[in-house]
Amino acid sequence: MSLPFTETQCFYVAILAFIVIGFQRGWKRELVSLVFVLLAIFLVRPDSGKSFSDFLNRLPSVFGFLVTGNTTGTPTTPTTNFLLGPWGAIILFAAVVGLGYFIGNKAFPRPGAPAERFIGVIPGIVSGAFIMAFLSSLIPKSANGQSFLTVAVQTPDPGNFVPILFLIAIVAVIVALIASRTKKAGGGAKK
């Protein structure tokens, strides 16, 4: 199967969608959504959940070592699988991210100043990159790391796009600063 787009074009279209969402929602709403996206990734990914539970299970051993100097075996917890397999993970991820967008919309009003909108691009890009990374991690892979899903498009490496995303973020901040300065100058002259 051959797609008419390259992996770079697909990546930029997805990031452009998150830029538009971040611009429309503003930085306050997008920041709340970003926290929920990161929380969803932390909760849903089995390796991060297992690492956190192992950390919590080791705390009593650490305190015991500090008090008595004796070490005991550190208990480990088994990795839990979701009820519906990968669909359960996707449903939980979508529910947590959707909750973040809902809470962000309810907690803060629509952005009024252009600067708020332009700064919203930055958390929008970060949220989009994390969401795309999570979704790409759900594609099953063989033992040697090859994807079972074969498409004529190579999987983009987000590390290759960091300089461009950083440039977009800098441009968004500069435009936001210019917009806030012109609003202050225009607002002071009308009095």
PDB file of C-alpha atoms in Angstrom:
ATOM      1  CA  MET A   1       0.000   0.000   0.000  1.00  0.00           C
ATOM      2  CA  SER A   2       1.438   3.338  -0.971  1.00  0.00           C
ATOM      3  CA  LEU A   3       0.277   6.609   0.512  1.00  0.00           C
ATOM      4  CA  PRO A   4       0.590   9.867  -1.419  1.00  0.00           C
ATOM      5  CA  PHE A   5       2.297  11.485   1.614  1.00  0.00           C
ATOM      6  CA  THR A   6       5.745  11.107   3.064  1.00  0.00           C
ATOM      7  CA  GLU A   7       6.284  10.488   6.770  1.00  0.00           C
ATOM      8  CA  THR A   8       7.420  14.085   7.210  1.00  0.00           C
ATOM      9  CA  GLN A   9       4.277  15.455   5.612  1.00  0.00           C
ATOM     10  CA  CYS A  10       2.063  13.233   7.787  1.00  0.00           C
ATOM     11  CA  PHE A  11       3.904  14.353  10.914  1.00  0.00           C
ATOM     12  CA  TYR A  12       3.554  18.036  10.020  1.00  0.00           C
ATOM     13  CA  VAL A  13      -0.151  17.693   9.236  1.00  0.00           C
ATOM     14  CA  ALA A  14      -0.733  16.120  12.659  1.00  0.00           C
ATOM     15  CA  ILE A  15       1.346  18.797  14.408  1.00  0.00           C
ATOM     16  CA  LEU A  16      -0.478  21.507  12.433  1.00  0.00           C
ATOM     17  CA  ALA A  17      -3.779  20.168  13.771  1.00  0.00           C
ATOM     18  CA  PHE A  18      -2.476  20.427  17.349  1.00  0.00           C
ATOM     19  CA  ILE A  19      -1.125  23.921  16.652  1.00  0.00           C
ATOM     20  CA  VAL A  20      -4.587  25.031  15.519  1.00  0.00           C
ATOM     21  CA  ILE A  21      -6.192  23.440  18.579  1.00  0.00           C
ATOM     22  CA  GLY A  22      -3.659  25.133  20.869  1.00  0.00           C
ATOM     23  CA  PHE A  23      -4.207  28.468  19.161  1.00  0.00           C
ATOM     24  CA  GLN A  24      -7.988  28.249  19.500  1.00  0.00           C
ATOM     25  CA  ARG A  25      -7.978  27.137  23.133  1.00  0.00           C
ATOM     26  CA  GLY A  26      -5.236  29.405  24.542  1.00  0.00           C
ATOM     27  CA  TRP A  27      -2.339  28.588  26.819  1.00  0.00           C
ATOM     28  CA  LYS A  28      -4.269  28.177  30.075  1.00  0.00           C
ATOM     29  CA  ARG A  29      -6.641  25.580  28.694  1.00  0.00           C
ATOM     30  CA  GLU A  30      -3.893  23.803  26.794  1.00  0.00           C
ATOM     31  CA  LEU A  31      -1.670  23.652  29.860  1.00  0.00           C
ATOM     32  CA  VAL A  32      -4.410  21.848  31.798  1.00  0.00           C
ATOM     33  CA  SER A  33      -4.864  19.488  28.851  1.00  0.00           C
ATOM     34  CA  LEU A  34      -1.114  18.854  28.685  1.00  0.00           C
ATOM     35  CA  VAL A  35      -1.081  17.803  32.338  1.00  0.00           C
ATOM     36  CA  PHE A  36      -3.869  15.317  31.649  1.00  0.00           C
ATOM     37  CA  VAL A  37      -2.107  14.006  28.515  1.00  0.00           C
ATOM     38  CA  LEU A  38       1.040  13.362  30.563  1.00  0.00           C
ATOM     39  CA  LEU A  39      -1.039  11.778  33.331  1.00  0.00           C
ATOM     40  CA  ALA A  40      -2.787   9.535  30.798  1.00  0.00           C
ATOM     41  CA  ILE A  41       0.510   8.383  29.331  1.00  0.00           C
ATOM     42  CA  PHE A  42       1.845   7.700  32.817  1.00  0.00           C
ATOM     43  CA  LEU A  43      -1.237   5.735  33.840  1.00  0.00           C
ATOM     44  CA  VAL A  44      -1.699   3.743  30.659  1.00  0.00           C
ATOM     45  CA  ARG A  45       1.830   2.723  29.718  1.00  0.00           C
ATOM     46  CA  PRO A  46       2.608  -0.536  31.518  1.00  0.00           C
ATOM     47  CA  ASP A  47       6.308   0.172  31.958  1.00  0.00           C
ATOM     48  CA  SER A  48       5.767   3.530  33.680  1.00  0.00           C
ATOM     49  CA  GLY A  49       3.006   2.139  35.905  1.00  0.00           C
ATOM     50  CA  LYS A  50       5.198  -0.827  36.881  1.00  0.00           C
ATOM     51  CA  SER A  51       8.176   1.423  37.599  1.00  0.00           C
ATOM     52  CA  PHE A  52       6.079   3.681  39.818  1.00  0.00           C
ATOM     53  CA  SER A  53       4.561   0.772  41.735  1.00  0.00           C
ATOM     54  CA  ASP A  54       8.035  -0.770  42.181  1.00  0.00           C
ATOM     55  CA  PHE A  55       9.204   2.573  43.572  1.00  0.00           C
ATOM     56  CA  LEU A  56       6.302   2.665  46.032  1.00  0.00           C
ATOM     57  CA  ASN A  57       6.964  -0.950  47.062  1.00  0.00           C
ATOM     58  CA  ARG A  58      10.623  -0.186  47.750  1.00  0.00           C
ATOM     59  CA  LEU A  59       9.920   2.748  50.075  1.00  0.00           C
ATOM     60  CA  PRO A  60       9.334   0.581  53.187  1.00  0.00           C
ATOM     61  CA  SER A  61      12.590  -1.279  52.479  1.00  0.00           C
ATOM     62  CA  VAL A  62      14.452   2.023  52.174  1.00  0.00           C
ATOM     63  CA  PHE A  63      13.038   3.285  55.474  1.00  0.00           C
ATOM     64  CA  GLY A  64      13.826  -0.066  57.092  1.00  0.00           C
ATOM     65  CA  PHE A  65      17.400   0.146  55.849  1.00  0.00           C
ATOM     66  CA  LEU A  66      17.783   3.703  57.125  1.00  0.00           C
ATOM     67  CA  VAL A  67      16.476   2.731  60.574  1.00  0.00           C
ATOM     68  CA  THR A  68      17.952  -0.750  61.089  1.00  0.00           C
ATOM     69  CA  GLY A  69      20.654  -1.113  58.457  1.00  0.00           C
ATOM     70  CA  ASN A  70      19.217  -4.455  57.296  1.00  0.00           C
ATOM     71  CA  THR A  71      18.159  -5.013  53.738  1.00  0.00           C
ATOM     72  CA  THR A  72      15.229  -7.161  52.793  1.00  0.00           C
ATOM     73  CA  GLY A  73      14.128  -8.255  49.373  1.00  0.00           C
ATOM     74  CA  THR A  74      12.281  -5.635  47.418  1.00  0.00           C
ATOM     75  CA  PRO A  75       8.843  -6.820  46.413  1.00  0.00           C
ATOM     76  CA  THR A  76       7.815  -6.401  42.828  1.00  0.00           C
ATOM     77  CA  THR A  77       4.352  -6.089  41.452  1.00  0.00           C
ATOM     78  CA  PRO A  78       3.227  -7.854  38.324  1.00  0.00           C
ATOM     79  CA  THR A  79       2.448  -5.787  35.285  1.00  0.00           C
ATOM     80  CA  THR A  80      -1.272  -5.440  34.961  1.00  0.00           C
ATOM     81  CA  ASN A  81      -2.969  -5.875  31.629  1.00  0.00           C
ATOM     82  CA  PHE A  82      -6.024  -3.887  30.722  1.00  0.00           C
ATOM     83  CA  LEU A  83      -9.397  -5.542  30.605  1.00  0.00           C
ATOM     84  CA  LEU A  84      -9.879  -5.118  26.863  1.00  0.00           C
ATOM     85  CA  GLY A  85      -6.225  -5.450  25.855  1.00  0.00           C
ATOM     86  CA  PRO A  86      -4.930  -2.598  23.706  1.00  0.00           C
ATOM     87  CA  TRP A  87      -8.468  -1.267  23.229  1.00  0.00           C
ATOM     88  CA  GLY A  88      -8.779  -0.837  26.981  1.00  0.00           C
ATOM     89  CA  ALA A  89      -5.580   1.204  27.007  1.00  0.00           C
ATOM     90  CA  ILE A  90      -6.822   3.362  24.143  1.00  0.00           C
ATOM     91  CA  ILE A  91     -10.214   3.886  25.811  1.00  0.00           C
ATOM     92  CA  LEU A  92      -8.600   4.818  29.151  1.00  0.00           C
ATOM     93  CA  PHE A  93      -6.131   7.132  27.407  1.00  0.00           C
ATOM     94  CA  ALA A  94      -8.903   8.844  25.407  1.00  0.00           C
ATOM     95  CA  ALA A  95     -11.054   9.199  28.541  1.00  0.00           C
ATOM     96  CA  VAL A  96      -8.279  10.857  30.563  1.00  0.00           C
ATOM     97  CA  VAL A  97      -7.281  13.161  27.688  1.00  0.00           C
ATOM     98  CA  GLY A  98     -10.941  14.022  27.032  1.00  0.00           C
ATOM     99  CA  LEU A  99     -11.399  14.778  30.730  1.00  0.00           C
ATOM    100  CA  GLY A 100      -8.399  17.110  30.551  1.00  0.00           C
ATOM    101  CA  TYR A 101      -9.841  19.001  27.605  1.00  0.00           C
ATOM    102  CA  PHE A 102     -13.229  19.219  29.356  1.00  0.00           C
ATOM    103  CA  ILE A 103     -11.721  20.485  32.627  1.00  0.00           C
ATOM    104  CA  GLY A 104      -9.541  22.967  30.743  1.00  0.00           C
ATOM    105  CA  ASN A 105     -12.607  24.360  28.984  1.00  0.00           C
ATOM    106  CA  LYS A 106     -14.582  24.619  32.222  1.00  0.00           C
ATOM    107  CA  ALA A 107     -11.755  26.024  34.363  1.00  0.00           C
ATOM    108  CA  PHE A 108     -10.740  28.914  32.120  1.00  0.00           C
ATOM    109  CA  PRO A 109     -12.674  31.271  29.845  1.00  0.00           C
ATOM    110  CA  ARG A 110     -11.971  31.574  26.147  1.00  0.00           C
ATOM    111  CA  PRO A 111      -8.740  33.442  25.531  1.00  0.00           C
ATOM    112  CA  GLY A 112      -9.301  37.118  24.910  1.00  0.00           C
ATOM    113  CA  ALA A 113      -5.849  38.398  24.048  1.00  0.00           C
ATOM    114  CA  PRO A 114      -3.954  37.279  20.954  1.00  0.00           C
ATOM    115  CA  ALA A 115      -0.908  36.624  23.130  1.00  0.00           C
ATOM    116  CA  GLU A 116      -2.832  33.983  25.079  1.00  0.00           C
ATOM    117  CA  ARG A 117      -3.724  32.258  21.838  1.00  0.00           C
ATOM    118  CA  PHE A 118      -0.218  32.307  20.387  1.00  0.00           C
ATOM    119  CA  ILE A 119       1.359  30.972  23.576  1.00  0.00           C
ATOM    120  CA  GLY A 120      -1.256  28.186  23.485  1.00  0.00           C
ATOM    121  CA  VAL A 121       0.566  26.822  20.443  1.00  0.00           C
ATOM    122  CA  ILE A 122       3.466  25.615  22.628  1.00  0.00           C
ATOM    123  CA  PRO A 123       1.547  23.268  24.944  1.00  0.00           C
ATOM    124  CA  GLY A 124      -0.525  22.241  21.928  1.00  0.00           C
ATOM    125  CA  ILE A 125       2.611  21.043  20.131  1.00  0.00           C
ATOM    126  CA  VAL A 126       3.882  19.208  23.212  1.00  0.00           C
ATOM    127  CA  SER A 127       0.510  17.533  23.795  1.00  0.00           C
ATOM    128  CA  GLY A 128       0.339  16.508  20.161  1.00  0.00           C
ATOM    129  CA  ALA A 129       3.825  15.032  20.199  1.00  0.00           C
ATOM    130  CA  PHE A 130       3.036  12.978  23.310  1.00  0.00           C
ATOM    131  CA  ILE A 131      -0.299  11.789  21.926  1.00  0.00           C
ATOM    132  CA  MET A 132       1.313  10.735  18.639  1.00  0.00           C
ATOM    133  CA  ALA A 133       4.151   8.978  20.480  1.00  0.00           C
ATOM    134  CA  PHE A 134       1.639   7.074  22.625  1.00  0.00           C
ATOM    135  CA  LEU A 135      -0.452   6.013  19.657  1.00  0.00           C
ATOM    136  CA  SER A 136       2.604   4.886  17.708  1.00  0.00           C
ATOM    137  CA  SER A 137       3.763   2.824  20.713  1.00  0.00           C
ATOM    138  CA  LEU A 138       0.536   0.798  20.548  1.00  0.00           C
ATOM    139  CA  ILE A 139       1.368  -0.640  17.126  1.00  0.00           C
ATOM    140  CA  PRO A 140       2.424  -4.256  17.749  1.00  0.00           C
ATOM    141  CA  LYS A 141       6.029  -5.152  16.999  1.00  0.00           C
ATOM    142  CA  SER A 142       7.809  -8.457  16.439  1.00  0.00           C
ATOM    143  CA  ALA A 143      10.658  -9.713  18.637  1.00  0.00           C
ATOM    144  CA  ASN A 144      13.253  -7.954  16.471  1.00  0.00           C
ATOM    145  CA  GLY A 145      11.417  -4.609  16.657  1.00  0.00           C
ATOM    146  CA  GLN A 146       9.743  -4.681  13.242  1.00  0.00           C
ATOM    147  CA  SER A 147       6.176  -3.444  13.118  1.00  0.00           C
ATOM    148  CA  PHE A 148       3.448  -5.917  12.195  1.00  0.00           C
ATOM    149  CA  LEU A 149       1.634  -3.068  10.480  1.00  0.00           C
ATOM    150  CA  THR A 150       3.323  -2.448   7.159  1.00  0.00           C
ATOM    151  CA  VAL A 151       2.702   0.721   5.248  1.00  0.00           C
ATOM    152  CA  ALA A 152       4.904   2.222   2.569  1.00  0.00           C
ATOM    153  CA  VAL A 153       5.533   5.205   4.864  1.00  0.00           C
ATOM    154  CA  GLN A 154       8.401   5.063   7.342  1.00  0.00           C
ATOM    155  CA  THR A 155       7.643   5.876  10.942  1.00  0.00           C
ATOM    156  CA  PRO A 156       8.856   9.405  11.665  1.00  0.00           C
ATOM    157  CA  ASP A 157      11.381   9.861  14.437  1.00  0.00           C
ATOM    158  CA  PRO A 158      10.191  12.791  16.585  1.00  0.00           C
ATOM    159  CA  GLY A 159      13.814  13.478  17.522  1.00  0.00           C
ATOM    160  CA  ASN A 160      14.474  14.597  13.959  1.00  0.00           C
ATOM    161  CA  PHE A 161      11.756  17.238  14.202  1.00  0.00           C
ATOM    162  CA  VAL A 162      12.693  18.788  17.563  1.00  0.00           C
ATOM    163  CA  PRO A 163      14.601  21.740  16.009  1.00  0.00           C
ATOM    164  CA  ILE A 164      11.662  22.607  13.767  1.00  0.00           C
ATOM    165  CA  LEU A 165       9.164  22.301  16.621  1.00  0.00           C
ATOM    166  CA  PHE A 166      11.439  24.439  18.788  1.00  0.00           C
ATOM    167  CA  LEU A 167      11.549  27.052  15.996  1.00  0.00           C
ATOM    168  CA  ILE A 168       7.743  27.037  15.795  1.00  0.00           C
ATOM    169  CA  ALA A 169       7.558  27.535  19.579  1.00  0.00           C
ATOM    170  CA  ILE A 170      10.006  30.474  19.432  1.00  0.00           C
ATOM    171  CA  VAL A 171       8.035  32.091  16.602  1.00  0.00           C
ATOM    172  CA  ALA A 172       4.811  31.646  18.615  1.00  0.00           C
ATOM    173  CA  VAL A 173       6.377  33.349  21.655  1.00  0.00           C
ATOM    174  CA  ILE A 174       7.716  36.238  19.539  1.00  0.00           C
ATOM    175  CA  VAL A 175       4.336  36.765  17.865  1.00  0.00           C
ATOM    176  CA  ALA A 176       2.637  36.618  21.280  1.00  0.00           C
ATOM    177  CA  LEU A 177       5.029  39.232  22.669  1.00  0.00           C
ATOM    178  CA  ILE A 178       4.485  41.492  19.670  1.00  0.00           C
ATOM    179  CA  ALA A 179       0.711  41.068  19.975  1.00  0.00           C
ATOM    180  CA  SER A 180       0.759  41.901  23.673  1.00  0.00           C
ATOM    181  CA  ARG A 181       2.933  44.981  23.122  1.00  0.00           C
ATOM    182  CA  THR A 182       0.697  46.339  20.360  1.00  0.00           C
ATOM    183  CA  LYS A 183      -2.391  45.811  22.495  1.00  0.00           C
ATOM    184  CA  LYS A 184      -0.808  47.746  25.382  1.00  0.00           C
ATOM    185  CA  ALA A 185       0.262  50.548  23.075  1.00  0.00           C
ATOM    186  CA  GLY A 186      -3.154  50.698  21.411  1.00  0.00           C
ATOM    187  CA  GLY A 187      -5.018  50.468  24.732  1.00  0.00           C
ATOM    188  CA  GLY A 188      -3.033  53.337  26.301  1.00  0.00           C
ATOM    189  CA  ALA A 189      -3.600  55.733  23.361  1.00  0.00           C
ATOM    190  CA  LYS A 190      -7.408  55.451  23.495  1.00  0.00           C
ATOM    191  CA  LYS A 191      -7.691  56.959  26.988  1.00  0.00           C
TER     192      LYS A 191
END
